[in-house]
mmCIF file with all atom_site columns, C-alpha atoms in Angstrom:
data_model
loop_
_atom_site.group_PDB
_atom_site.id
_atom_site.type_symbol
_atom_site.label_atom_id
_atom_site.label_alt_id
_atom_site.label_comp_id
_atom_site.label_asym_id
_atom_site.label_entity_id
_atom_site.label_seq_id
_atom_site.pdbx_PDB_ins_code
_atom_site.Cartn_x
_atom_site.Cartn_y
_atom_site.Cartn_z
_atom_site.occupancy
_atom_site.B_iso_or_equiv
_atom_site.pdbx_formal_charge
_atom_site.auth_seq_id
_atom_site.auth_comp_id
_atom_site.auth_asym_id
_atom_site.auth_atom_id
_atom_site.pdbx_PDB_model_num
ATOM 1   C CA . MET W 1 1   ? -2.066 -2.617  -12.095 1.00 70.00 ? 1   MET W CA 1
ATOM 2   C CA . THR W 1 2   ? 0.735  -3.804  -14.327 1.00 81.00 ? 2   THR W CA 1
ATOM 3   C CA . LEU W 1 3   ? 4.078  -2.230  -15.031 1.00 85.00 ? 3   LEU W CA 1
ATOM 4   C CA . GLY W 1 4   ? 3.867  -0.361  -18.301 1.00 89.00 ? 4   GLY W CA 1
ATOM 5   C CA . SER W 1 5   ? 0.310  0.888   -17.687 1.00 90.00 ? 5   SER W CA 1
ATOM 6   C CA . ARG W 1 6   ? -0.261 4.459   -18.849 1.00 92.00 ? 6   ARG W CA 1
ATOM 7   C CA . TYR W 1 7   ? -0.599 7.305   -16.331 1.00 94.00 ? 7   TYR W CA 1
ATOM 8   C CA . ALA W 1 8   ? -4.233 8.045   -17.256 1.00 94.00 ? 8   ALA W CA 1
ATOM 9   C CA . GLU W 1 9   ? -5.199 4.383   -16.824 1.00 93.00 ? 9   GLU W CA 1
ATOM 10  C CA . VAL W 1 10  ? -3.659 4.165   -13.344 1.00 92.00 ? 10  VAL W CA 1
ATOM 11  C CA . ALA W 1 11  ? -5.138 7.529   -12.325 1.00 94.00 ? 11  ALA W CA 1
ATOM 12  C CA . ALA W 1 12  ? -8.599 6.374   -13.444 1.00 93.00 ? 12  ALA W CA 1
ATOM 13  C CA . ARG W 1 13  ? -8.310 3.097   -11.502 1.00 90.00 ? 13  ARG W CA 1
ATOM 14  C CA . ARG W 1 14  ? -6.939 4.837   -8.384  1.00 90.00 ? 14  ARG W CA 1
ATOM 15  C CA . PRO W 1 15  ? -9.148 7.972   -8.127  1.00 91.00 ? 15  PRO W CA 1
ATOM 16  C CA . THR W 1 16  ? -8.117 8.738   -4.522  1.00 91.00 ? 16  THR W CA 1
ATOM 17  C CA . ALA W 1 17  ? -4.410 8.881   -5.403  1.00 93.00 ? 17  ALA W CA 1
ATOM 18  C CA . ARG W 1 18  ? -2.861 12.330  -5.236  1.00 93.00 ? 18  ARG W CA 1
ATOM 19  C CA . ARG W 1 19  ? -0.393 13.707  -7.748  1.00 94.00 ? 19  ARG W CA 1
ATOM 20  C CA . ALA W 1 20  ? 3.220  14.084  -6.687  1.00 92.00 ? 20  ALA W CA 1
ATOM 21  C CA . THR W 1 21  ? 6.658  14.639  -8.152  1.00 90.00 ? 21  THR W CA 1
ATOM 22  C CA . GLY W 1 22  ? 9.573  12.316  -7.398  1.00 84.00 ? 22  GLY W CA 1
ATOM 23  C CA . PRO W 1 23  ? 13.119 13.357  -6.475  1.00 81.00 ? 23  PRO W CA 1
ATOM 24  C CA . ASP W 1 24  ? 14.231 13.239  -10.125 1.00 83.00 ? 24  ASP W CA 1
ATOM 25  C CA . GLY W 1 25  ? 11.177 15.120  -11.409 1.00 88.00 ? 25  GLY W CA 1
ATOM 26  C CA . GLU W 1 26  ? 9.234  12.008  -12.410 1.00 90.00 ? 26  GLU W CA 1
ATOM 27  C CA . ARG W 1 27  ? 5.426  11.979  -12.219 1.00 94.00 ? 27  ARG W CA 1
ATOM 28  C CA . MET W 1 28  ? 3.978  10.008  -9.341  1.00 94.00 ? 28  MET W CA 1
ATOM 29  C CA . LEU W 1 29  ? 0.648  9.067   -7.832  1.00 94.00 ? 29  LEU W CA 1
ATOM 30  C CA . VAL W 1 30  ? 0.563  8.453   -4.069  1.00 93.00 ? 30  VAL W CA 1
ATOM 31  C CA . GLU W 1 31  ? -2.373 6.827   -2.322  1.00 92.00 ? 31  GLU W CA 1
ATOM 32  C CA . THR W 1 32  ? -3.117 5.958   1.292   1.00 88.00 ? 32  THR W CA 1
ATOM 33  C CA . LEU W 1 33  ? -4.563 2.450   1.157   1.00 82.00 ? 33  LEU W CA 1
ATOM 34  C CA . ASN W 1 34  ? -5.062 1.913   4.895   1.00 76.00 ? 34  ASN W CA 1
ATOM 35  C CA . SER W 1 35  ? -4.612 4.883   7.200   1.00 80.00 ? 35  SER W CA 1
ATOM 36  C CA . ALA W 1 36  ? -4.846 2.764   10.377  1.00 75.00 ? 36  ALA W CA 1
ATOM 37  C CA . ARG W 1 37  ? -1.790 0.764   9.286   1.00 70.00 ? 37  ARG W CA 1
ATOM 38  C CA . GLY W 1 38  ? -0.103 3.594   7.427   1.00 76.00 ? 38  GLY W CA 1
ATOM 39  C CA . LEU W 1 39  ? -0.130 1.558   4.213   1.00 78.00 ? 39  LEU W CA 1
ATOM 40  C CA . THR W 1 40  ? 0.744  3.744   1.240   1.00 86.00 ? 40  THR W CA 1
ATOM 41  C CA . ALA W 1 41  ? 1.072  2.944   -2.464  1.00 88.00 ? 41  ALA W CA 1
ATOM 42  C CA . ARG W 1 42  ? 3.435  4.934   -4.664  1.00 91.00 ? 42  ARG W CA 1
ATOM 43  C CA . TYR W 1 43  ? 3.190  4.701   -8.442  1.00 92.00 ? 43  TYR W CA 1
ATOM 44  C CA . THR W 1 44  ? 6.121  6.143   -10.415 1.00 93.00 ? 44  THR W CA 1
ATOM 45  C CA . PHE W 1 45  ? 5.917  6.961   -14.136 1.00 94.00 ? 45  PHE W CA 1
ATOM 46  C CA . ARG W 1 46  ? 8.511  7.569   -16.831 1.00 92.00 ? 46  ARG W CA 1
ATOM 47  C CA . ASP W 1 47  ? 7.471  8.555   -20.353 1.00 92.00 ? 47  ASP W CA 1
ATOM 48  C CA . ASP W 1 48  ? 3.800  8.159   -19.327 1.00 93.00 ? 48  ASP W CA 1
ATOM 49  C CA . ARG W 1 49  ? 4.339  4.503   -18.307 1.00 92.00 ? 49  ARG W CA 1
ATOM 50  C CA . LEU W 1 50  ? 4.229  2.899   -14.857 1.00 92.00 ? 50  LEU W CA 1
ATOM 51  C CA . VAL W 1 51  ? 7.804  1.859   -14.008 1.00 91.00 ? 51  VAL W CA 1
ATOM 52  C CA . ASP W 1 52  ? 7.499  1.296   -10.240 1.00 89.00 ? 52  ASP W CA 1
ATOM 53  C CA . ASP W 1 53  ? 4.632  0.280   -7.969  1.00 87.00 ? 53  ASP W CA 1
ATOM 54  C CA . ALA W 1 54  ? 5.766  0.287   -4.344  1.00 86.00 ? 54  ALA W CA 1
ATOM 55  C CA . TRP W 1 55  ? 3.823  -0.242  -1.147  1.00 83.00 ? 55  TRP W CA 1
ATOM 56  C CA . SER W 1 56  ? 5.186  0.966   2.147   1.00 80.00 ? 56  SER W CA 1
ATOM 57  C CA . THR W 1 57  ? 4.281  1.029   5.815   1.00 71.00 ? 57  THR W CA 1
ATOM 58  C CA . PRO W 1 58  ? 5.970  2.704   8.747   1.00 67.00 ? 58  PRO W CA 1
ATOM 59  C CA . PRO W 1 59  ? 8.820  0.507   10.057  1.00 57.00 ? 59  PRO W CA 1
ATOM 60  C CA . ALA W 1 60  ? 6.850  -0.339  13.208  1.00 55.00 ? 60  ALA W CA 1
ATOM 61  C CA . ALA W 1 61  ? 3.766  -1.527  11.297  1.00 50.00 ? 61  ALA W CA 1
ATOM 62  C CA . ASP W 1 62  ? 3.355  -5.215  10.642  1.00 49.00 ? 62  ASP W CA 1
ATOM 63  C CA . GLY W 1 63  ? 0.622  -6.786  8.611   1.00 53.00 ? 63  GLY W CA 1
ATOM 64  C CA . VAL W 1 64  ? -0.509 -7.744  5.163   1.00 57.00 ? 64  VAL W CA 1
ATOM 65  C CA . PRO W 1 65  ? -2.075 -5.543  2.500   1.00 55.00 ? 65  PRO W CA 1
ATOM 66  C CA . PRO W 1 66  ? -5.786 -4.961  3.129   1.00 57.00 ? 66  PRO W CA 1
ATOM 67  C CA . ALA W 1 67  ? -8.449 -7.020  1.387   1.00 64.00 ? 67  ALA W CA 1
ATOM 68  C CA . GLY W 1 68  ? -9.247 -5.456  -1.953  1.00 63.00 ? 68  GLY W CA 1
ATOM 69  C CA . GLY W 1 69  ? -5.712 -4.095  -2.296  1.00 60.00 ? 69  GLY W CA 1
ATOM 70  C CA . ILE W 1 70  ? -3.909 -3.855  -5.576  1.00 56.00 ? 70  ILE W CA 1
ATOM 71  C CA . ALA W 1 71  ? -2.727 -7.120  -7.084  1.00 53.00 ? 71  ALA W CA 1
ATOM 72  C CA . CYS W 1 72  ? 0.737  -6.683  -8.563  1.00 56.00 ? 72  CYS W CA 1
ATOM 73  C CA . SER W 1 73  ? 1.622  -8.843  -11.518 1.00 63.00 ? 73  SER W CA 1
ATOM 74  C CA . GLU W 1 74  ? 3.932  -8.983  -14.484 1.00 71.00 ? 74  GLU W CA 1
ATOM 75  C CA . PRO W 1 75  ? 2.424  -8.236  -17.882 1.00 78.00 ? 75  PRO W CA 1
ATOM 76  C CA . ALA W 1 76  ? 1.539  -11.194 -20.098 1.00 83.00 ? 76  ALA W CA 1
ATOM 77  C CA . ALA W 1 77  ? 3.511  -9.631  -22.987 1.00 88.00 ? 77  ALA W CA 1
ATOM 78  C CA . ASP W 1 78  ? 1.490  -11.585 -25.548 1.00 90.00 ? 78  ASP W CA 1
ATOM 79  C CA . ASP W 1 79  ? 0.076  -8.564  -27.403 1.00 89.00 ? 79  ASP W CA 1
ATOM 80  C CA . PRO W 1 80  ? 0.632  -4.778  -27.539 1.00 90.00 ? 80  PRO W CA 1
ATOM 81  C CA . THR W 1 81  ? -1.811 -4.091  -24.692 1.00 88.00 ? 81  THR W CA 1
ATOM 82  C CA . THR W 1 82  ? 0.190  -6.278  -22.298 1.00 87.00 ? 82  THR W CA 1
ATOM 83  C CA . ALA W 1 83  ? 3.693  -5.472  -23.579 1.00 89.00 ? 83  ALA W CA 1
ATOM 84  C CA . VAL W 1 84  ? 6.666  -5.378  -21.231 1.00 88.00 ? 84  VAL W CA 1
ATOM 85  C CA . LEU W 1 85  ? 8.056  -1.852  -20.869 1.00 85.00 ? 85  LEU W CA 1
ATOM 86  C CA . ASP W 1 86  ? 11.667 -1.637  -22.085 1.00 82.00 ? 86  ASP W CA 1
ATOM 87  C CA . VAL W 1 87  ? 13.147 1.667   -20.898 1.00 79.00 ? 87  VAL W CA 1
ATOM 88  C CA . GLN W 1 88  ? 16.696 1.256   -22.179 1.00 83.00 ? 88  GLN W CA 1
ATOM 89  C CA . THR W 1 89  ? 18.154 4.207   -24.088 1.00 83.00 ? 89  THR W CA 1
ATOM 90  C CA . ASN W 1 90  ? 19.332 2.457   -27.255 1.00 85.00 ? 90  ASN W CA 1
ATOM 91  C CA . ALA W 1 91  ? 18.522 -0.587  -29.370 1.00 87.00 ? 91  ALA W CA 1
ATOM 92  C CA . ARG W 1 92  ? 21.659 -2.538  -28.387 1.00 87.00 ? 92  ARG W CA 1
ATOM 93  C CA . ASP W 1 93  ? 20.906 -2.299  -24.657 1.00 87.00 ? 93  ASP W CA 1
ATOM 94  C CA . GLY W 1 94  ? 17.200 -2.811  -25.311 1.00 88.00 ? 94  GLY W CA 1
ATOM 95  C CA . ARG W 1 95  ? 17.734 -6.089  -27.163 1.00 89.00 ? 95  ARG W CA 1
ATOM 96  C CA . ALA W 1 96  ? 20.155 -7.270  -24.454 1.00 88.00 ? 96  ALA W CA 1
ATOM 97  C CA . TRP W 1 97  ? 17.530 -6.456  -21.811 1.00 86.00 ? 97  TRP W CA 1
ATOM 98  C CA . GLU W 1 98  ? 14.873 -8.389  -23.771 1.00 91.00 ? 98  GLU W CA 1
ATOM 99  C CA . ARG W 1 99  ? 17.158 -11.454 -23.877 1.00 88.00 ? 99  ARG W CA 1
ATOM 100 C CA . ALA W 1 100 ? 17.797 -11.109 -20.126 1.00 86.00 ? 100 ALA W CA 1
ATOM 101 C CA . TYR W 1 101 ? 14.030 -10.881 -19.520 1.00 87.00 ? 101 TYR W CA 1
ATOM 102 C CA . LEU W 1 102 ? 13.421 -14.062 -21.519 1.00 88.00 ? 102 LEU W CA 1
ATOM 103 C CA . ALA W 1 103 ? 16.249 -15.834 -19.673 1.00 84.00 ? 103 ALA W CA 1
ATOM 104 C CA . ALA W 1 104 ? 14.586 -14.914 -16.366 1.00 81.00 ? 104 ALA W CA 1
ATOM 105 C CA . HIS W 1 105 ? 11.264 -16.347 -17.608 1.00 84.00 ? 105 HIS W CA 1
ATOM 106 C CA . PRO W 1 106 ? 12.147 -19.832 -18.930 1.00 86.00 ? 106 PRO W CA 1
ATOM 107 C CA . CYS W 1 107 ? 9.585  -21.900 -20.820 1.00 88.00 ? 107 CYS W CA 1
ATOM 108 C CA . SER W 1 108 ? 10.263 -24.934 -18.640 1.00 83.00 ? 108 SER W CA 1
ATOM 109 C CA . ASP W 1 109 ? 12.118 -25.643 -15.414 1.00 77.00 ? 109 ASP W CA 1
ATOM 110 C CA . ALA W 1 110 ? 15.437 -26.102 -17.169 1.00 77.00 ? 110 ALA W CA 1
ATOM 111 C CA . GLU W 1 111 ? 15.182 -24.499 -20.590 1.00 86.00 ? 111 GLU W CA 1
ATOM 112 C CA . PRO W 1 112 ? 15.082 -20.874 -21.693 1.00 88.00 ? 112 PRO W CA 1
ATOM 113 C CA . TRP W 1 113 ? 13.113 -19.658 -24.684 1.00 91.00 ? 113 TRP W CA 1
ATOM 114 C CA . LEU W 1 114 ? 15.013 -19.894 -27.983 1.00 93.00 ? 114 LEU W CA 1
ATOM 115 C CA . VAL W 1 115 ? 14.625 -16.665 -29.984 1.00 94.00 ? 115 VAL W CA 1
ATOM 116 C CA . THR W 1 116 ? 13.833 -17.435 -33.621 1.00 95.00 ? 116 THR W CA 1
ATOM 117 C CA . GLY W 1 117 ? 13.059 -13.919 -34.845 1.00 94.00 ? 117 GLY W CA 1
ATOM 118 C CA . THR W 1 118 ? 12.568 -10.270 -33.914 1.00 92.00 ? 118 THR W CA 1
ATOM 119 C CA . SER W 1 119 ? 10.714 -7.454  -35.631 1.00 92.00 ? 119 SER W CA 1
ATOM 120 C CA . THR W 1 120 ? 9.751  -3.900  -34.718 1.00 91.00 ? 120 THR W CA 1
ATOM 121 C CA . ARG W 1 121 ? 6.173  -2.684  -35.113 1.00 90.00 ? 121 ARG W CA 1
ATOM 122 C CA . ARG W 1 122 ? 4.384  0.569   -34.498 1.00 88.00 ? 122 ARG W CA 1
ATOM 123 C CA . VAL W 1 123 ? 0.838  0.342   -33.167 1.00 82.00 ? 123 VAL W CA 1
ATOM 124 C CA . ARG W 1 124 ? -0.614 3.853   -33.065 1.00 80.00 ? 124 ARG W CA 1
ATOM 125 C CA . GLU W 1 125 ? 1.986  5.829   -31.087 1.00 80.00 ? 125 GLU W CA 1
ATOM 126 C CA . PRO W 1 126 ? 4.029  3.177   -29.229 1.00 88.00 ? 126 PRO W CA 1
ATOM 127 C CA . TRP W 1 127 ? 6.744  1.100   -30.873 1.00 91.00 ? 127 TRP W CA 1
ATOM 128 C CA . TYR W 1 128 ? 7.126  -2.595  -30.050 1.00 92.00 ? 128 TYR W CA 1
ATOM 129 C CA . ASP W 1 129 ? 9.784  -5.224  -30.494 1.00 93.00 ? 129 ASP W CA 1
ATOM 130 C CA . VAL W 1 130 ? 8.029  -8.497  -31.243 1.00 95.00 ? 130 VAL W CA 1
ATOM 131 C CA . VAL W 1 131 ? 10.192 -11.457 -30.306 1.00 96.00 ? 131 VAL W CA 1
ATOM 132 C CA . VAL W 1 132 ? 9.286  -14.867 -31.720 1.00 96.00 ? 132 VAL W CA 1
ATOM 133 C CA . ALA W 1 133 ? 10.482 -17.588 -29.367 1.00 95.00 ? 133 ALA W CA 1
ATOM 134 C CA . ARG W 1 134 ? 10.294 -21.373 -29.297 1.00 95.00 ? 134 ARG W CA 1
ATOM 135 C CA . CYS W 1 135 ? 10.442 -23.646 -26.267 1.00 93.00 ? 135 CYS W CA 1
ATOM 136 C CA . PRO W 1 136 ? 12.955 -26.439 -27.013 1.00 92.00 ? 136 PRO W CA 1
ATOM 137 C CA . ALA W 1 137 ? 11.343 -28.704 -24.398 1.00 90.00 ? 137 ALA W CA 1
ATOM 138 C CA . SER W 1 138 ? 7.804  -28.614 -25.803 1.00 91.00 ? 138 SER W CA 1
ATOM 139 C CA . GLY W 1 139 ? 8.166  -27.114 -29.272 1.00 92.00 ? 139 GLY W CA 1
ATOM 140 C CA . ALA W 1 140 ? 5.637  -24.411 -28.346 1.00 93.00 ? 140 ALA W CA 1
ATOM 141 C CA . THR W 1 141 ? 6.062  -21.039 -30.046 1.00 95.00 ? 141 THR W CA 1
ATOM 142 C CA . ARG W 1 142 ? 4.910  -17.686 -28.726 1.00 95.00 ? 142 ARG W CA 1
ATOM 143 C CA . LEU W 1 143 ? 5.291  -13.966 -29.333 1.00 95.00 ? 143 LEU W CA 1
ATOM 144 C CA . TRP W 1 144 ? 6.719  -11.629 -26.703 1.00 94.00 ? 144 TRP W CA 1
ATOM 145 C CA . PHE W 1 145 ? 5.887  -7.902  -27.022 1.00 94.00 ? 145 PHE W CA 1
ATOM 146 C CA . PHE W 1 146 ? 8.239  -5.272  -25.596 1.00 93.00 ? 146 PHE W CA 1
ATOM 147 C CA . ASP W 1 147 ? 7.325  -1.568  -25.644 1.00 91.00 ? 147 ASP W CA 1
ATOM 148 C CA . VAL W 1 148 ? 10.480 0.066   -27.038 1.00 91.00 ? 148 VAL W CA 1
ATOM 149 C CA . THR W 1 149 ? 9.077  3.570   -27.540 1.00 88.00 ? 149 THR W CA 1
ATOM 150 C CA . ALA W 1 150 ? 11.817 4.959   -25.269 1.00 85.00 ? 150 ALA W CA 1
ATOM 151 C CA . PHE W 1 151 ? 14.471 4.262   -27.904 1.00 85.00 ? 151 PHE W CA 1
ATOM 152 C CA . ALA W 1 152 ? 12.770 3.089   -31.117 1.00 81.00 ? 152 ALA W CA 1
ATOM 153 C CA . GLU W 1 153 ? 12.797 6.424   -32.910 1.00 66.00 ? 153 GLU W CA 1
ATOM 154 C CA . ARG W 1 154 ? 16.540 6.716   -32.282 1.00 47.00 ? 154 ARG W CA 1
ATOM 155 C CA . ALA W 1 155 ? 17.243 3.161   -33.449 1.00 43.00 ? 155 ALA W CA 1
#
């Protein structure tokens, strides 16, 4: 499961999860992964996208997630299907968050990605910022996709 996955996709992959509503009215799926250990997964959605994937156990329970558990990972962000979810409320904050994300994911041990261009695209319903970045250390260039549907229509 990756952050940014759609509700229907997560629900299909986790058929034993039960529907719930969070304290702020957000949609959630809650699943008991290991009843003997009390291991529970909670998936929280905003605007039909997975924004939080949390595992919990009772405070007294020690142990590791069971074999076959859910592997958490960051999205690759190299095309629209693996875009990073950007849930800021306006374009200014969204672009600042994208730069902060790139700074936290440097292209080499010492160098951050250098942004050389940005465009906005619509692929079916979602909107994406496509950031073109170059690695100063290697000269490699790549595209980073950010799902900006949360604020794109107000931009």
